[in-house]
């Protein structure tokens, strides 16, 4: 993508009325993990995306649209990043997560980091430098929060995402085996990756 085109992309805080689009993108970002989570809170008559929309509309949740930055192109959302400070380490004695499918992701938390919970673009906007800009925004937010590092979780089998993160200075510090499930795209291993800020 040429610099001129990237300059026409607007990066801004998400709005409440964009929660359904955020859910669609988070489904992509999580490779099905979010879909699995949302099935656990379905109400009668709802589909998975309805439950996701409710989650991102909830302003009391860390996963709220309030912790989401969107990339807008020509009035349309091209992509999003949900990110927030991670301030608590995983403690099996106090963790409320008991679902065996989700426990591995609970373990892959890096306290004292700015955590990129999800980042995704719609297919037609990929390869344009938007993902790189999101990572730069995450660094700026980490600096504002005075946090020394950025963290994220990625499937080892997701070679494209893994390559992007490595190219931008992220490295693996921990891994957990994935518990297979039909809704989750990848199996194998999930990686916790971090990037340290040099200040």
Coordinates of N, CA and C in Angstrom, one line a residue:
X1 N 0.8 -1.2 0.0 CA 0.0 0.0 0.0 C 0.9 1.2 0.0
X2 N 0.6 2.2 -0.8 CA 1.4 3.4 -0.9 C 1.1 4.2 0.3
X3 N 2.1 5.1 0.7 CA 1.9 5.9 1.8 C 0.7 6.8 1.7
X4 N 0.4 7.3 0.5 CA -0.8 8.2 0.3 C -2.1 7.5 0.6
X5 N -2.2 6.2 0.3 CA -3.4 5.5 0.6 C -3.5 5.2 2.1
X6 N -2.4 4.9 2.7 CA -2.5 4.6 4.2 C -2.8 5.9 4.9
X7 N -2.4 7.1 4.4 CA -2.8 8.3 5.0 C -4.3 8.6 5.0
X8 N -5.0 7.9 4.1 CA -6.4 8.1 4.0 C -7.2 7.2 5.0
X9 N -6.5 6.3 5.7 CA -7.1 5.5 6.7 C -7.1 6.2 8.0
X10 N -8.3 6.3 8.6 CA -8.5 7.0 9.9 C -8.5 5.9 11.0
X11 N -7.6 6.2 12.0 CA -7.6 5.3 13.2 C -8.2 6.1 14.3
X12 N -9.2 5.5 14.9 CA -10.0 6.2 15.9 C -10.6 5.2 16.9
X13 N -11.1 5.7 18.1 CA -11.8 4.9 19.0 C -13.1 4.4 18.4
X14 N -13.4 3.1 18.8 CA -14.7 2.5 18.3 C -15.9 3.1 19.0
X15 N -17.0 3.0 18.4 CA -18.3 3.5 18.9 C -19.1 2.3 19.3
X16 N -20.1 2.5 20.2 CA -21.0 1.4 20.7 C -21.7 0.8 19.5
X17 N -22.2 1.6 18.6 CA -23.0 1.1 17.5 C -22.2 0.3 16.5
X18 N -20.9 0.1 16.7 CA -20.0 -0.7 15.9 C -19.7 -2.0 16.5
X19 N -20.4 -2.4 17.6 CA -20.0 -3.6 18.4 C -20.2 -4.8 17.5
X20 N -21.2 -4.9 16.6 CA -21.4 -6.1 15.8 C -20.2 -6.3 14.9
X21 N -19.8 -5.2 14.2 CA -18.7 -5.3 13.3 C -17.4 -5.7 14.1
X22 N -17.2 -5.1 15.3 CA -16.1 -5.5 16.1 C -16.1 -7.0 16.4
X23 N -17.3 -7.5 16.7 CA -17.5 -9.0 17.0 C -17.1 -9.8 15.7
X24 N -17.5 -9.4 14.6 CA -17.1 -10.1 13.3 C -15.6 -10.1 13.2
X25 N -15.0 -9.0 13.4 CA -13.5 -9.0 13.3 C -12.8 -9.7 14.4
X26 N -13.4 -9.7 15.6 CA -12.7 -10.4 16.7 C -12.9 -11.9 16.4
X27 N -13.9 -12.4 15.8 CA -14.1 -13.8 15.5 C -12.9 -14.2 14.5
X28 N -12.6 -13.3 13.6 CA -11.5 -13.5 12.7 C -10.2 -13.6 13.5
X29 N -10.0 -12.6 14.3 CA -8.7 -12.4 15.1 C -8.5 -13.6 16.0
X30 N -9.5 -14.2 16.6 CA -9.3 -15.3 17.5 C -9.3 -16.7 16.9
X31 N -9.5 -16.7 15.6 CA -9.5 -18.0 14.9 C -10.5 -19.0 15.5
X32 N -11.6 -18.5 16.0 CA -12.7 -19.3 16.5 C -12.8 -19.4 18.0
X33 N -11.8 -19.0 18.7 CA -11.8 -19.0 20.2 C -13.0 -18.2 20.7
X34 N -13.1 -17.0 20.1 CA -14.2 -16.1 20.6 C -15.6 -16.7 20.3
X35 N -15.7 -17.4 19.1 CA -17.0 -18.0 18.8 C -17.3 -19.0 19.9
X36 N -16.3 -19.8 20.3 CA -16.5 -20.8 21.3 C -17.0 -20.1 22.6
X37 N -16.3 -19.0 23.0 CA -16.7 -18.3 24.2 C -18.1 -17.8 24.1
X38 N -18.5 -17.3 23.0 CA -19.8 -16.7 22.8 C -20.9 -17.7 22.9
X39 N -20.6 -19.0 22.5 CA -21.6 -20.0 22.5 C -22.1 -20.3 24.0
X40 N -21.2 -20.0 24.9 CA -21.4 -20.3 26.3 C -22.4 -19.3 26.9
X41 N -22.7 -18.2 26.2 CA -23.6 -17.2 26.8 C -24.8 -16.9 25.8
X42 N -25.0 -17.8 24.9 CA -26.2 -17.6 24.0 C -27.5 -17.5 24.7
X43 N -28.3 -16.6 24.3 CA -29.7 -16.5 24.8 C -30.7 -17.1 23.8
X44 N -31.9 -17.5 24.2 CA -32.8 -18.1 23.2 C -33.0 -17.2 22.0
X45 N -32.9 -17.8 20.8 CA -33.1 -17.1 19.6 C -31.9 -16.3 19.1
X46 N -30.8 -16.3 19.8 CA -29.6 -15.6 19.4 C -28.7 -16.5 18.5
X47 N -27.9 -15.9 17.7 CA -26.8 -16.6 17.0 C -25.5 -16.2 17.7
X48 N -24.4 -16.8 17.3 CA -23.1 -16.5 17.9 C -22.7 -15.1 17.8
X49 N -23.0 -14.4 16.7 CA -22.6 -13.0 16.5 C -23.4 -12.1 17.4
X50 N -24.7 -12.5 17.7 CA -25.5 -11.7 18.6 C -24.8 -11.7 20.0
X51 N -24.3 -12.8 20.4 CA -23.7 -12.9 21.7 C -22.4 -12.1 21.7
X52 N -21.6 -12.1 20.6 CA -20.4 -11.3 20.5 C -20.7 -9.8 20.5
X53 N -21.8 -9.4 19.9 CA -22.2 -8.0 19.9 C -22.5 -7.5 21.3
X54 N -23.2 -8.4 22.0 CA -23.5 -8.1 23.4 C -22.3 -7.9 24.2
X55 N -21.3 -8.7 24.0 CA -20.0 -8.7 24.8 C -19.3 -7.3 24.5
X56 N -19.3 -6.9 23.3 CA -18.5 -5.7 23.0 C -19.3 -4.4 23.3
X57 N -20.6 -4.6 23.5 CA -21.5 -3.4 23.9 C -21.4 -3.2 25.4
X58 N -20.9 -4.1 26.1 CA -20.9 -4.1 27.6 C -19.7 -3.2 28.0
X59 N -20.0 -2.0 28.5 CA -19.0 -1.1 28.8 C -18.2 -1.5 30.1
X60 N -18.8 -2.4 30.9 CA -18.1 -2.8 32.1 C -17.0 -3.9 31.8
X61 N -17.0 -4.4 30.6 CA -16.1 -5.5 30.3 C -14.7 -4.9 29.7
X62 N -13.6 -5.6 30.0 CA -12.4 -5.3 29.3 C -12.5 -5.4 27.8
X63 N -13.4 -6.3 27.3 CA -13.5 -6.5 25.9 C -14.5 -5.6 25.3
X64 N -14.9 -4.5 26.0 CA -15.8 -3.5 25.5 C -15.3 -2.8 24.3
X65 N -16.2 -2.3 23.5 CA -15.8 -1.4 22.4 C -14.9 -0.2 22.9
X66 N -15.0 0.1 24.1 CA -14.2 1.2 24.7 C -12.7 0.9 24.7
X67 N -12.3 -0.3 24.6 CA -10.9 -0.7 24.5 C -10.6 -1.1 23.1
X68 N -11.3 -0.6 22.1 CA -11.1 -1.0 20.7 C -10.8 0.3 19.9
X69 N -9.8 0.1 19.0 CA -9.4 1.1 18.0 C -9.8 0.5 16.7
X70 N -10.5 1.3 15.8 CA -10.8 0.9 14.5 C -10.1 1.6 13.4
X71 N -9.9 1.0 12.3 CA -9.3 1.6 11.1 C -10.5 1.8 10.2
X72 N -10.7 3.0 9.8 CA -11.8 3.4 8.9 C -11.3 3.8 7.5
X73 N -11.9 3.3 6.5 CA -11.6 3.7 5.1 C -12.8 4.0 4.3
X74 N -12.9 5.2 3.9 CA -14.1 5.7 3.1 C -15.4 5.4 3.8
X75 N -15.4 5.6 5.1 CA -16.6 5.4 5.9 C -16.9 4.0 6.3
X76 N -16.1 3.1 5.9 CA -16.2 1.7 6.3 C -15.1 1.2 7.2
X77 N -15.5 0.3 8.1 CA -14.4 -0.2 9.0 C -13.6 -1.3 8.3
X78 N -12.3 -1.0 8.3 CA -11.4 -1.9 7.6 C -10.8 -3.0 8.6
X79 N -10.7 -2.6 9.8 CA -10.1 -3.5 10.8 C -10.2 -2.9 12.2
X80 N -9.8 -3.7 13.2 CA -9.9 -3.3 14.6 C -8.8 -3.9 15.4
X81 N -8.5 -3.3 16.5 CA -7.6 -3.8 17.6 C -8.2 -3.6 18.9
X82 N -8.4 -4.7 19.7 CA -8.9 -4.6 21.1 C -7.7 -4.8 21.9
X83 N -7.4 -3.9 22.8 CA -6.2 -4.0 23.7 C -6.4 -3.2 25.0
X84 N -5.7 -3.6 26.0 CA -5.8 -3.0 27.3 C -4.7 -3.5 28.2
X85 N -4.5 -2.8 29.3 CA -3.4 -3.2 30.3 C -3.8 -4.5 30.9
X86 N -2.8 -5.3 31.1 CA -2.9 -6.6 31.7 C -2.2 -6.5 33.1
X87 N -3.0 -6.6 34.1 CA -2.4 -6.3 35.4 C -2.4 -7.4 36.4
X88 N -2.9 -8.6 36.0 CA -2.9 -9.7 36.9 C -2.3 -11.0 36.4
X89 N -1.4 -11.6 37.1 CA -0.9 -12.9 36.6 C -1.9 -14.0 36.7
X90 N -1.7 -15.1 36.0 CA -2.5 -16.2 36.1 C -2.2 -16.9 37.4
X91 N -3.2 -17.2 38.2 CA -3.1 -17.9 39.4 C -4.1 -19.0 39.5
X92 N -3.7 -20.3 39.3 CA -4.7 -21.4 39.3 C -5.6 -21.5 40.5
X93 N -5.1 -20.9 41.6 CA -5.9 -21.0 42.9 C -7.1 -20.0 42.9
X94 N -6.9 -18.9 42.1 CA -7.9 -17.9 42.1 C -8.6 -17.7 40.7
X95 N -8.1 -18.4 39.7 CA -8.7 -18.2 38.4 C -10.1 -18.7 38.3
X96 N -11.0 -17.9 37.7 CA -12.3 -18.3 37.6 C -12.6 -19.2 36.3
X97 N -11.5 -19.3 35.5 CA -11.7 -20.1 34.3 C -11.4 -21.6 34.6
X98 N -12.5 -22.4 34.4 CA -12.4 -23.8 34.6 C -12.7 -24.6 33.3
X99 N -13.1 -24.0 32.3 CA -13.3 -24.7 31.0 C -12.0 -25.1 30.4
X100 N -11.8 -26.4 30.2 CA -10.5 -26.9 29.8 C -10.1 -26.4 28.4
X101 N -11.1 -26.0 27.6 CA -10.7 -25.4 26.3 C -10.1 -24.1 26.4
X102 N -10.5 -23.3 27.5 CA -10.1 -21.9 27.6 C -8.9 -21.7 28.6
X103 N -8.7 -22.7 29.5 CA -7.6 -22.6 30.5 C -6.3 -22.3 29.9
X104 N -5.9 -22.9 28.7 CA -4.6 -22.6 28.2 C -4.4 -21.1 27.9
X105 N -5.4 -20.4 27.4 CA -5.3 -19.0 27.1 C -5.3 -18.1 28.4
X106 N -5.9 -18.6 29.4 CA -5.8 -17.9 30.7 C -4.4 -18.0 31.2
X107 N -3.7 -19.1 31.0 CA -2.4 -19.2 31.5 C -1.4 -18.3 30.7
X108 N -1.7 -18.0 29.5 CA -0.9 -17.2 28.6 C -1.1 -15.7 28.8
X109 N -0.9 -15.2 30.0 CA -1.1 -13.8 30.3 C 0.2 -13.3 30.9
X110 N 0.6 -12.1 30.4 CA 1.8 -11.4 30.9 C 1.4 -10.2 31.7
X111 N 1.5 -10.3 33.1 CA 1.1 -9.1 33.9 C 2.1 -8.0 33.6
X112 N 1.6 -6.8 33.8 CA 2.5 -5.6 33.6 C 2.8 -5.3 32.1
X113 N 1.8 -5.8 31.2 CA 2.0 -5.5 29.8 C 0.7 -4.9 29.3
X114 N 0.9 -4.3 28.1 CA -0.3 -3.8 27.3 C -0.7 -5.0 26.4
X115 N -1.8 -5.5 26.6 CA -2.2 -6.8 26.0 C -3.1 -6.6 24.8
X116 N -2.6 -7.0 23.6 CA -3.4 -7.0 22.4 C -4.3 -8.2 22.4
X117 N -5.5 -8.1 22.8 CA -6.4 -9.2 22.9 C -6.9 -9.7 21.5
X118 N -7.0 -8.8 20.6 CA -7.4 -9.2 19.2 C -7.1 -8.1 18.2
X119 N -6.7 -8.5 17.0 CA -6.4 -7.6 15.9 C -6.7 -8.3 14.6
X120 N -7.6 -7.6 13.8 CA -7.9 -8.3 12.5 C -8.4 -7.2 11.5
X121 N -8.2 -7.6 10.3 CA -8.7 -6.8 9.1 C -9.6 -7.6 8.3
X122 N -10.5 -7.0 7.6 CA -11.3 -7.7 6.6 C -10.4 -8.0 5.4
X123 N -10.6 -9.1 4.7 CA -9.6 -9.6 3.7 C -9.2 -8.5 2.7
X124 N -10.1 -7.7 2.2 CA -9.8 -6.7 1.2 C -8.9 -5.6 1.6
X125 N -8.6 -5.5 2.9 CA -7.7 -4.5 3.5 C -6.4 -5.0 4.0
X126 N -6.1 -6.3 3.7 CA -4.9 -6.8 4.2 C -3.7 -6.5 3.3
X127 N -2.5 -6.5 3.9 CA -1.3 -6.2 3.1 C -1.1 -4.8 2.8
X128 N -1.8 -3.9 3.5 CA -1.8 -2.5 3.2 C -1.0 -1.7 4.3
X129 N -0.5 -2.3 5.3 CA 0.2 -1.6 6.4 C -0.6 -1.3 7.6
X130 N -1.9 -1.6 7.5 CA -2.8 -1.3 8.6 C -2.4 -2.0 9.9
X131 N -2.1 -3.3 9.8 CA -1.7 -4.1 11.0 C -0.5 -3.5 11.6
X132 N 0.5 -3.0 10.8 CA 1.7 -2.4 11.4 C 1.3 -1.1 12.1
X133 N 0.4 -0.4 11.6 CA 0.0 0.9 12.3 C -0.7 0.5 13.6
X134 N -1.5 -0.5 13.6 CA -2.1 -0.9 14.9 C -1.1 -1.3 15.9
X135 N 0.0 -2.0 15.5 CA 1.0 -2.3 16.5 C 1.7 -1.1 17.0
X136 N 1.9 -0.1 16.1 CA 2.5 1.2 16.5 C 1.6 1.9 17.5
X137 N 0.3 1.9 17.3 CA -0.7 2.5 18.3 C -0.6 1.8 19.6
X138 N -0.4 0.4 19.6 CA -0.3 -0.3 20.8 C 0.9 0.1 21.6
X139 N 2.0 0.4 20.9 CA 3.2 0.9 21.6 C 3.0 2.2 22.2
X140 N 2.3 3.1 21.5 CA 1.9 4.4 22.1 C 1.1 4.3 23.3
X141 N 0.1 3.4 23.3 CA -0.8 3.2 24.4 C 0.0 2.6 25.6
X142 N 0.9 1.7 25.3 CA 1.7 1.1 26.4 C 2.5 2.2 27.0
X143 N 3.1 3.1 26.2 CA 3.8 4.2 26.8 C 3.0 5.1 27.7
X144 N 1.7 5.4 27.2 CA 0.8 6.2 28.0 C 0.5 5.6 29.3
X145 N 0.4 4.3 29.3 CA 0.2 3.5 30.6 C 1.4 3.2 31.4
X146 N 2.6 3.6 30.9 CA 3.9 3.4 31.5 C 4.1 1.9 31.7
X147 N 3.8 1.1 30.7 CA 4.0 -0.3 30.8 C 5.2 -0.7 29.9
X148 N 6.1 -1.6 30.4 CA 7.3 -1.8 29.7 C 7.3 -2.7 28.5
X149 N 6.1 -3.4 28.3 CA 6.0 -4.3 27.2 C 4.6 -4.5 26.7
X150 N 4.5 -5.0 25.5 CA 3.3 -5.3 24.8 C 3.2 -6.9 24.7
X151 N 2.0 -7.4 24.9 CA 1.9 -8.9 24.8 C 0.7 -9.3 23.9
X152 N 0.8 -10.5 23.4 CA -0.3 -11.0 22.6 C -0.2 -12.5 22.6
X153 N -1.3 -13.2 22.2 CA -1.3 -14.6 22.0 C -1.6 -15.0 20.5
X154 N -0.8 -15.9 20.0 CA -1.0 -16.3 18.6 C -0.8 -17.8 18.5
X155 N -1.6 -18.4 17.6 CA -1.4 -19.8 17.3 C -0.1 -20.0 16.5
X156 N 0.7 -21.0 16.9 CA 1.9 -21.3 16.1 C 1.6 -21.6 14.7
X157 N 0.5 -22.3 14.4 CA 0.1 -22.6 13.0 C -0.3 -21.5 12.2
X158 N -0.6 -20.3 12.8 CA -1.0 -19.1 12.0 C 0.3 -18.4 11.6
X159 N 0.9 -18.9 10.5 CA 2.2 -18.5 10.0 C 2.2 -17.0 9.6
X160 N 1.1 -16.5 9.0 CA 1.1 -15.2 8.6 C 1.2 -14.2 9.7
X161 N 0.4 -14.4 10.8 CA 0.4 -13.6 11.9 C 1.7 -13.7 12.7
X162 N 2.2 -14.9 12.8 CA 3.5 -15.1 13.5 C 4.6 -14.4 12.9
X163 N 4.6 -14.4 11.5 CA 5.7 -13.7 10.8 C 5.6 -12.2 11.0
X164 N 4.3 -11.6 11.0 CA 4.1 -10.2 11.2 C 4.7 -9.8 12.6
X165 N 4.3 -10.6 13.6 CA 4.7 -10.2 15.0 C 6.2 -10.3 15.2
X166 N 6.8 -11.3 14.6 CA 8.3 -11.5 14.7 C 9.0 -10.3 14.0
X167 N 8.5 -9.9 12.9 CA 9.1 -8.8 12.1 C 9.0 -7.5 12.9
X168 N 8.1 -7.4 13.8 CA 8.0 -6.2 14.6 C 8.5 -6.3 16.0
X169 N 9.4 -7.3 16.2 CA 10.1 -7.4 17.4 C 9.5 -8.2 18.5
X170 N 8.4 -8.9 18.3 CA 7.8 -9.8 19.3 C 8.6 -11.1 19.3
X171 N 8.6 -11.7 20.5 CA 9.3 -13.0 20.7 C 8.5 -13.8 21.7
X172 N 8.6 -15.1 21.5 CA 7.9 -16.1 22.4 C 8.5 -16.2 23.8
X173 N 7.7 -16.2 24.8 CA 8.2 -16.4 26.1 C 7.5 -17.6 26.8
X174 N 6.4 -18.1 26.2 CA 5.6 -19.2 26.9 C 4.7 -19.8 25.8
X175 N 4.4 -21.1 26.0 CA 3.5 -21.8 25.1 C 2.7 -22.7 25.8
X176 N 1.5 -23.0 25.3 CA 0.5 -24.0 25.9 C -0.1 -24.8 24.8
X177 N -0.3 -26.1 25.0 CA -1.0 -26.9 24.0 C -2.4 -26.5 23.8
X178 N -2.9 -26.4 22.6 CA -4.3 -26.1 22.3 C -5.2 -27.3 22.6
X179 N -6.3 -27.1 23.2 CA -7.3 -28.1 23.4 C -8.2 -28.1 22.1
X180 N -8.2 -29.1 21.3 CA -9.0 -29.0 20.0 C -10.5 -28.8 20.3
X181 N -11.1 -28.1 19.4 CA -12.5 -27.9 19.4 C -13.0 -27.6 17.9
X182 N -14.1 -28.1 17.5 CA -14.5 -27.9 16.1 C -14.6 -26.4 15.7
X183 N -14.9 -25.5 16.7 CA -15.0 -24.1 16.3 C -13.7 -23.4 16.2
X184 N -12.6 -24.0 16.7 CA -11.3 -23.4 16.7 C -10.5 -23.8 15.5
X185 N -10.0 -22.9 14.8 CA -9.4 -23.1 13.5 C -8.1 -23.9 13.6
X186 N -7.3 -23.6 14.6 CA -6.0 -24.3 14.7 C -5.9 -25.2 15.9
X187 N -4.9 -26.1 15.8 CA -4.6 -27.0 16.9 C -3.2 -26.7 17.3
X188 N -2.5 -27.7 17.8 CA -1.0 -27.5 18.1 C -0.8 -26.7 19.3
X189 N -0.2 -25.5 19.1 CA 0.3 -24.8 20.3 C -0.1 -23.3 20.1
X190 N -0.4 -22.7 21.3 CA -0.6 -21.2 21.4 C 0.6 -20.6 22.0
X191 N 1.0 -19.5 21.5 CA 2.2 -18.8 22.0 C 1.9 -17.5 22.7
X192 N 2.5 -17.2 23.8 CA 2.5 -15.9 24.4 C 3.8 -15.2 23.9
X193 N 3.6 -14.0 23.2 CA 4.7 -13.3 22.6 C 4.7 -11.9 23.3
X194 N 5.8 -11.3 23.4 CA 6.0 -10.0 24.0 C 6.9 -9.2 23.2
X195 N 6.8 -7.9 23.3 CA 7.8 -6.9 22.7 C 8.1 -5.9 23.8
X196 N 9.3 -5.8 24.1 CA 9.7 -4.8 25.1 C 9.9 -3.4 24.5
X197 N 9.4 -2.4 25.3 CA 9.6 -1.0 24.9 C 10.9 -0.5 25.4
X198 N 11.7 0.1 24.5 CA 13.0 0.7 24.9 C 12.8 2.2 25.1
X199 N 12.9 2.6 26.4 CA 12.6 4.0 26.7 C 13.9 4.6 27.3

